[in-house]
Amino acid sequence: GEAARALEMLDAYDAEFPSGAFSVEVAVLRIEALARSGRADEARRLGDRFLKEHPEGLFARRVTMTLRSVAPAPHDPLTPTR
């Protein structure tokens, strides 16, 4: 689907521009694409790393919202229990 195609394009960008000017944006798009494609564990791993490196700002909020949309991690204190 579209998420898989987005991941292919992001891989191609990373291969051509490993230290590209849009590396932060690419990381956010990759996290979102992983989440949409059902790869929650990968999205969460990359998202957690991203938030450690970029804890504030618009992209941090976007990644946080993306991570909340995927299956909750057992250690996530922000996810209510049922």
XYZ file of C-alpha atoms in Angstrom:
82
model
C 0.000 0.000 0.000
C 0.854 3.623 0.337
C 2.785 3.188 3.586
C 5.030 0.533 2.011
C 5.683 2.807 -0.964
C 6.487 5.693 1.377
C 9.025 3.501 3.187
C 10.649 2.585 -0.138
C 10.944 6.261 -1.044
C 12.370 7.131 2.367
C 14.926 4.319 2.028
C 15.925 5.707 -1.374
C 16.305 9.202 0.098
C 18.461 7.877 2.952
C 20.645 5.953 0.487
C 21.190 9.021 -1.683
C 21.438 11.583 1.128
C 22.625 9.786 4.299
C 23.144 13.100 6.136
C 20.507 15.005 4.218
C 19.076 18.366 5.160
C 15.684 16.756 5.732
C 16.817 13.948 8.024
C 14.494 15.039 10.850
C 11.495 15.219 8.518
C 12.409 11.861 6.981
C 12.563 10.287 10.446
C 9.068 11.588 11.262
C 7.667 10.336 7.952
C 9.306 6.944 8.512
C 7.753 6.621 11.982
C 4.339 7.514 10.565
C 4.682 5.083 7.650
C 5.755 2.261 9.957
C 2.771 2.928 12.198
C 0.353 2.986 9.239
C 1.779 -0.244 7.856
C 1.164 -2.087 11.125
C 4.819 -2.231 12.150
C 4.091 -0.826 15.614
C 7.213 -2.174 17.320
C 9.511 -0.555 14.759
C 7.530 2.697 14.840
C 7.710 2.783 18.625
C 11.452 2.004 18.697
C 12.282 4.740 16.173
C 9.784 7.117 17.755
C 11.244 6.658 21.224
C 14.738 7.328 19.854
C 13.467 10.379 17.968
C 11.838 11.807 21.102
C 15.054 11.382 23.090
C 16.916 13.403 20.446
C 14.107 15.913 19.765
C 11.960 16.139 22.906
C 10.189 19.400 22.067
C 8.530 21.123 19.159
C 6.056 20.352 16.422
C 7.784 17.167 15.259
C 7.944 15.815 18.814
C 4.206 16.370 19.205
C 3.568 14.714 15.835
C 5.648 11.654 16.747
C 3.982 11.443 20.160
C 0.538 11.441 18.528
C 1.645 8.797 16.036
C 2.944 6.553 18.810
C -0.305 6.943 20.727
C -2.187 5.754 17.640
C -0.365 2.407 17.504
C -0.778 -0.501 19.881
C 0.265 0.743 23.319
C 3.509 -0.427 24.805
C 3.151 -2.085 28.208
C 5.380 0.570 29.807
C 3.510 3.592 28.373
C 2.272 5.575 31.406
C 0.202 7.869 29.166
C -2.015 5.086 27.878
C -5.017 4.453 30.107
C -5.605 0.906 31.254
C -8.943 -0.830 30.863
